[in-house]
Amino acid sequence: MASGGGGGGYRNGVNKAPNLRTSSSFKSKLPPTNARRSSGGESGRVRVAVRLRPRNAEEQAADADFADCVELQPELKRLKLCKNNWDSDTYEFDEVLTEFASQKRVYEVVAKPVVESVLEGYNGTVMAYGQTGTGKTYTLGRLGDEDTSDRGIMVRSMEDILANISPETDSVTVSYLQLYMETIQDLLNPANDNISIVEDQRTGDVSLPGATVVNIRDEQSFLELLRVGEAHRIAANTKLNTESSRSHALLMVHVKRSVLGGEEDFSPNTQNRSSLVGNLRPPMLRKGKLIVVDLAGSERIHKSGSEGHMLEEAKSINLSLSALGKCINALAENSSHVPVRDSKLTRLLKDSFGGTSRTSLVITIGPSPRHRAETSSTILFGQRAMKVENMLKIKEEFDYKSLSKRLEIELEKLIAENERQQKVYDNEIERIRLEAQKRVNEAERKYVESLEEEKMKCQMDYMESIKKLEEKWAVNQQKNALNGEIQRGSSNQDVSELKQLLQSEISARKAAEEEIRSLKNLLPRFSKDELAGGNTNNFGLEEILEEESRQKMKLEEEVRVLRSQLAQFSIEANQARSHPDRVNGGNPLLGLEGSTPLNNLRPRDGSNAERTSITNLHEQVGLQKILSLLESEDASVRIHAVKVVANLAAEEANQEKIVEAGGLTSLLMLLRRYEDETIRRIAAGAIANLAMNEANQELIMAQGGIRLLSATASNAEDPQTLRMVAGAIANLCGNDKLQARLRSEGGIKALLGMVRCRHPDVLSQVARGIANFAKCESRAITQGMREGRSLLIEDGALPWIVQNANNEASLIRRHVELALCHLAQHEVNAKDMISGGALWELVRISRECTREDIRALARRTLTSSPIFQSEMRRLRIE
Ligand code: ADP
Ligand code: MG
């Protein structure tokens, strides 16, 4: 809002002396309102306009014959005051307003520039001075209720102010006061009738903290406030027994405007918020104060006491007004002392005259010559006031409060934004967590499904294995039948060999008998010769004869042996022919410790005739003789002999006799001495059978049997030999007393070594041996006879055990399962078993083993082991 815009600006100042009769030589100056501000402020002289009231009804009647005492020359801004009919004084004013001047025009020339300055942050004063009844209140305070064009300066100022502020950032407040006899009364709150003036020590600004301050939002509320104020003024004056013309009315309007720098951006979307803080500039707060003063009637200066007041009282009534006159005189004369502090009015108007305010004074005069003196006095007051220079100074300050509020709002916004983002983040985290949970559940479900599938597959595989096994079984049956044939063939060969041998022996005997006979025939002749020729020759012949007899007996014995062998082989051949399945057939183990693995050499449930034959045979031939034949130089004799012994050893009844007769030693000797695989196989079979007996087991051990069997195990190739050896060792494994030696002499290693031959019969014996060993070991630990890790584990049996725990051959599987259960019963083995993968097998056994007892044993074992339990928990095995 530019000052002096439109038609409202004052013309250039008038500096001439008030008493000049004529106007002359006025110098034009630029209006100070257009001068730019300097740091010290802008010069602003008090502007004075004079307004002439039209004649009122009374004047029209009473002064009808007289001319007005003033004559206005508005275009020259001059006023002529008639001294008498022929003389007059001419005064120049900043504005001369005739009796016809509209309220609008009066506002525009008197008040509008001041209002504009106030809106810009200056203090402003509009004051009316004049005799009572000349139109001060008319000029300032008309509300325009009946005719809006009547609105006075107060209403119009407020209209302008309200039109030029923004309600969001700016504020307009109003106080309305009356000053009477140096007492300030609150026209908005009559109870508040003694308000004190407070002066800021630092700035010198005066304020009335006790006054009611009303926030103005619209014109209507302001009009209402003015009405209330006026009503209170009347009431107060009635109470004080005075007239409003004797009091001063002051309307104080505070305008606070916020001027934004414009460069700050407080929106939460600002990209570069970090730099924002550095650039923060508080907004500027402009505080303009407009004081509209409706002074008491000026006539009282001269007419004190006229209304019946005591002198002092009258002085007091007019104190403020006369003090104002004095101050203005002092200011006009540039006096060094301005008695501002003499009255409350001058204190309140300190800034309006000689201060920083833009001040506009309207002096009101009446036309009546009867009041010429008052009019003159008023004009002189106005003339003096025109000399008062003010230094306009903008009231501008940094609005830290507003900035702080804005920052607070910004902070709150950021907090809200942060919280919102935190919430979004939390929600996102929760969503991811749920998603992950879902995936885990899904994976678990799939895992369970695939486990289930795997289980089904395993079961199917298992069924398949069983099927294959059965097929294999059938094939084996057929093979065995074939083997029987072959065996029979070999038996037939043996028989024919024996027959030949017998034949040759018989012919040898016959030859010997022939020789004896011929010798006998010679005997009588020799006897005669002896009789004739002496005894010497005769004695030699007798010796020869005896030798021949012995030879004969020996030969006869051998013939007997051969016969018995022949008989035995005949029996075998017959047996093979009639029961081919028994020769090399199924090998159902009846128990662990006492099983009989070598039934191919054992005449089993054959006819009594067979058994009798063998019994007869060995009775006939003599066990000693048969055993002695084991050492025969002739390999075939040895083989025959060992077969006989093995067959005898298969019968429990014979075992003791065989051992007593040194058979065990001989059999071991065979293993020690001969490389021949057949001999070894049969001998090992015989030893295995003898090893069923506990006493024999110890004997075998004592005679180094384990080492011999182990050596055989490592050299042999034939699965049947290995089966015999494994069977023998397996039997020994079932002896509690032999555990340590069995192990130290390489028994366990030998057993494990034999698994190189994949023949199921061998593996089955190995498994049985391991199961026997594990069982004895377990028993020993339970009885407190032994402690420490299992010797089986020490000797490295665990991998094979684990590998074969689910062997498709049920016999092997059973042994291994039992071995695992025995091992698992002792915590000392648990760690090795876990690391070796045995736990999984145990778990499987506990679930899937078709044998209820083994399944239960495995389950019990698992449950009772804390180590297994914790590992199972770790592996989430239920
Ligand atoms: P003051 O306040 O100076 O004592 P007022 O404003 O009360 O004088 O005026 C006295 C009377 O004169 C009132 O009736 C008012 O209406 C009337 N009056 C004053 N000035 C004018 C004017 N310019 N035009 C018409 N009437 C006026
Ligand atoms: Mg008045």
Coordinates of N, CA and C and ligand atoms in Angstrom, one line a residue, residues 51-54 56 99 130-139 142 245 294 364, ligand 1:
R51 N -11.6 21.4 9.4 CA -12.9 21.1 8.9 C -14.0 22.1 9.4
L52 N -14.7 22.6 8.6 CA -15.8 23.5 9.0 C -17.1 22.8 9.1
R53 N -17.8 23.0 10.3 CA -19.1 22.4 10.4 C -20.1 23.3 9.7
P54 N -21.1 22.7 9.1 CA -22.2 23.6 8.6 C -22.9 24.2 9.7
N56 N -25.6 25.0 12.2 CA -26.7 24.1 12.7 C -27.9 25.0 12.8
E99 N -17.7 22.9 4.7 CA -18.9 22.3 5.3 C -19.6 21.2 4.4
G130 N -10.9 20.6 18.8 CA -11.9 21.7 18.5 C -12.8 22.0 19.6
Q131 N -13.5 23.0 19.4 CA -14.5 23.4 20.4 C -15.6 22.4 20.4
T132 N -16.2 22.2 21.6 CA -17.4 21.3 21.7 C -18.5 21.7 20.7
G133 N -19.0 20.8 20.0 CA -20.1 21.0 19.1 C -19.6 21.3 17.7
T134 N -18.3 21.3 17.4 CA -17.8 21.6 16.1 C -17.7 20.4 15.2
G135 N -17.9 19.2 15.7 CA -18.0 18.0 14.8 C -16.8 17.0 15.0
K136 N -16.1 17.1 16.2 CA -15.0 16.1 16.4 C -15.6 14.7 16.4
T137 N -16.6 14.5 17.2 CA -17.2 13.1 17.3 C -17.8 12.7 15.9
Y138 N -18.4 13.8 15.3 CA -19.1 13.5 14.0 C -18.0 13.0 13.0
T139 N -16.9 13.7 13.0 CA -15.8 13.3 12.1 C -15.2 12.0 12.4
R142 N -18.8 8.7 14.0 CA -20.1 8.3 13.5 C -20.0 6.9 13.0
S245 N -18.1 15.7 26.4 CA -17.2 16.7 25.8 C -16.1 17.1 26.7
D294 N -10.4 11.4 20.2 CA -11.5 12.4 20.2 C -11.3 13.2 21.5
T364 N -11.6 21.0 14.1 CA -12.9 21.3 13.7 C -13.3 22.7 14.2
Ligands
ADP1 P1 -18.2 17.8 19.1 O1 -18.0 16.4 19.2 O2 -17.1 18.6 18.5 O3 -18.7 18.4 20.4 P2 -20.3 16.9 17.5 O4 -19.7 16.0 16.6 O5 -21.1 16.4 18.7 O6 -19.4 18.0 18.1 O7 -21.3 17.8 16.7 C1 -22.2 18.6 17.2 C2 -23.4 18.6 16.3 O8 -23.1 19.1 15.0 C3 -24.0 17.3 16.1 O9 -25.4 17.4 16.1 C4 -23.5 16.9 14.7 O10 -24.4 16.1 14.1 C5 -23.4 18.2 14.0 N1 -22.4 18.3 13.0 C6 -21.1 18.3 13.3 N2 -20.4 18.4 12.2 C7 -21.2 18.3 11.1 C8 -21.1 18.3 9.7 N3 -19.9 18.3 9.2 N4 -22.2 18.2 9.0 C9 -23.5 18.1 9.6 N5 -23.6 18.1 10.9 C10 -22.5 18.2 11.7

